[in-house]
Amino acid sequence: MIHQTTNWLMNVVELIATKRDGGRLEPEQIKNVVDGFSGEGVPDYQMAALAMAIWFNGMDHEEVVALTRSMLHSGKVFSWQGINRRVVDKHSTGGIGDKVSIVLAPLLAAAGFAVPMISGRGLGATGGTLDKLESIPGFQVDMSMEQIRRQVEETGCVIASAGPEIAPADRRMYALRDVTATVASVPLITASILSKKLAEGLDALVLDVKFGSGAFMKSRESARELAVSLVDVASELGLTASALLTDMNQPLGRMVGNSCEVNESLDVLKGKGPDDLRELTIELAFEVVRMAGEKDEATGEKDEATSRARIASLLDGGEAMECFERMVAAQGGRLSGPLPCAPVQPLLADRDGWIAITDAEQMGWAVIDMGGGRKSLEDPLDHSTGLEILVRVGDQVEKGQPLVNVFCRTAQFATIERRLRSAIPIVDEPVAALPLIGDRIRPDSC
Ligand code: URA
């Protein structure tokens, strides 16, 4: 037994050394390491060393495919036999004020899809969909695969956490990467995201890959690299996926924080809400409809304008809101109107000028400072705190004009004010507005 363990460890040491020296691993070797890590054979310190070697030297396409496949099969995969709907989902790399999932899951359900959306909690400065939804009294996100399946069957959509059966190797590896500075690696991010999404047993996946000050990927080039990797690896593993590159140099919508983001999502579900949030939600839904190959009923042809108009009508006509209400009730939530927020204090412009590119990440940290996000894993959340950003990049402002409504406890305002002033620079020259949606990355066949 001791002999076997020693051989196994030697083998892993060799694989780590291969990656450290810039070599490549065979799919079978990657599978062995992930299997060993999922069991007891590969300890955390060896996986952390391998993650660091990958962080430095990257992986080629075949290696990333093998890593993703092995992490996927460390757990179970949903079966949707008997569900007579195309199964679809979206993943966002995360951004400040990104509450699209809360609207998109019921919107896609209203459009006739099944949406088993596995979501996450806050990461770095960005809020998490699960934390936001937990602002709704009673809302439960911890569900078994059977409960998720039943809810999708009954209501069309669910937003839940990844339980222990879904890609458990990713859960353990992500925790290691978090504390070893190896999160920001395109191969590791690709395998992490796709192992969980592939476990959902999807027919199509749309990806919102964000770039800018409030995103994980700061440059458009690095976001593009990640988007191409995600689309290519998904495609190789039999999942049709496409990605939108979207700007995160300013928050999406006006609200940043838990309860206030749910309230803004309710506005969009009522056919209102800020234009950028509605536009991106419709565009992501359109991408799903396009991938799912839906034809326009009247003409029998794919017609982009008709498709977008039909999606918008599901928001304006209340069908998406009905699906949202059914989802909330099924998950134990009690929602009878907008959620309460902390008292509001305005932050006023201290000079005339134009709003320059904002530091969106600082706005995320401001919400965390107010207790709306976690600094360590066990921190309780104050869902009522948040920001309403009243200006956009390129807006002309006058001294004394409100820039932000801060939902906070009175004592917090002075600290938040300092952060926000540096995050929202006012300059002397006009600044161009920022386009929200950049490139689309689609697989060759799509
Ligand atoms: N989100 C994930 O699920 N995994 C990563 O590695 C990064 C973001």
mmCIF file of C-alpha atoms and ligand atoms in Angstrom, residues 174 177 189 192-193 196 216, ligand 1:
data_model
loop_
_atom_site.group_PDB
_atom_site.id
_atom_site.type_symbol
_atom_site.label_atom_id
_atom_site.label_comp_id
_atom_site.label_asym_id
_atom_site.label_seq_id
_atom_site.Cartn_x
_atom_site.Cartn_y
_atom_site.Cartn_z
ATOM 1 C CA TYR A 174 -11.351 26.615 -6.857
ATOM 2 C CA ARG A 177 -6.773 28.550 -6.461
ATOM 3 C CA ILE A 189 -11.161 29.433 -15.576
ATOM 4 C CA SER A 192 -13.902 25.568 -13.897
ATOM 5 C CA ILE A 193 -16.825 27.325 -15.588
ATOM 6 C CA LYS A 196 -20.247 23.073 -13.963
ATOM 7 C CA PHE A 216 -12.289 39.964 -13.813
HETATM 8 N N1 URA B 1 -15.934 31.529 -12.059
HETATM 9 C C1 URA B 1 -15.778 30.184 -11.947
HETATM 10 O O1 URA B 1 -16.745 29.445 -11.820
HETATM 11 N N2 URA B 1 -14.538 29.681 -12.008
HETATM 12 C C2 URA B 1 -13.435 30.446 -12.178
HETATM 13 O O2 URA B 1 -12.342 29.928 -12.241
HETATM 14 C C3 URA B 1 -13.604 31.843 -12.291
HETATM 15 C C4 URA B 1 -14.882 32.360 -12.232
#
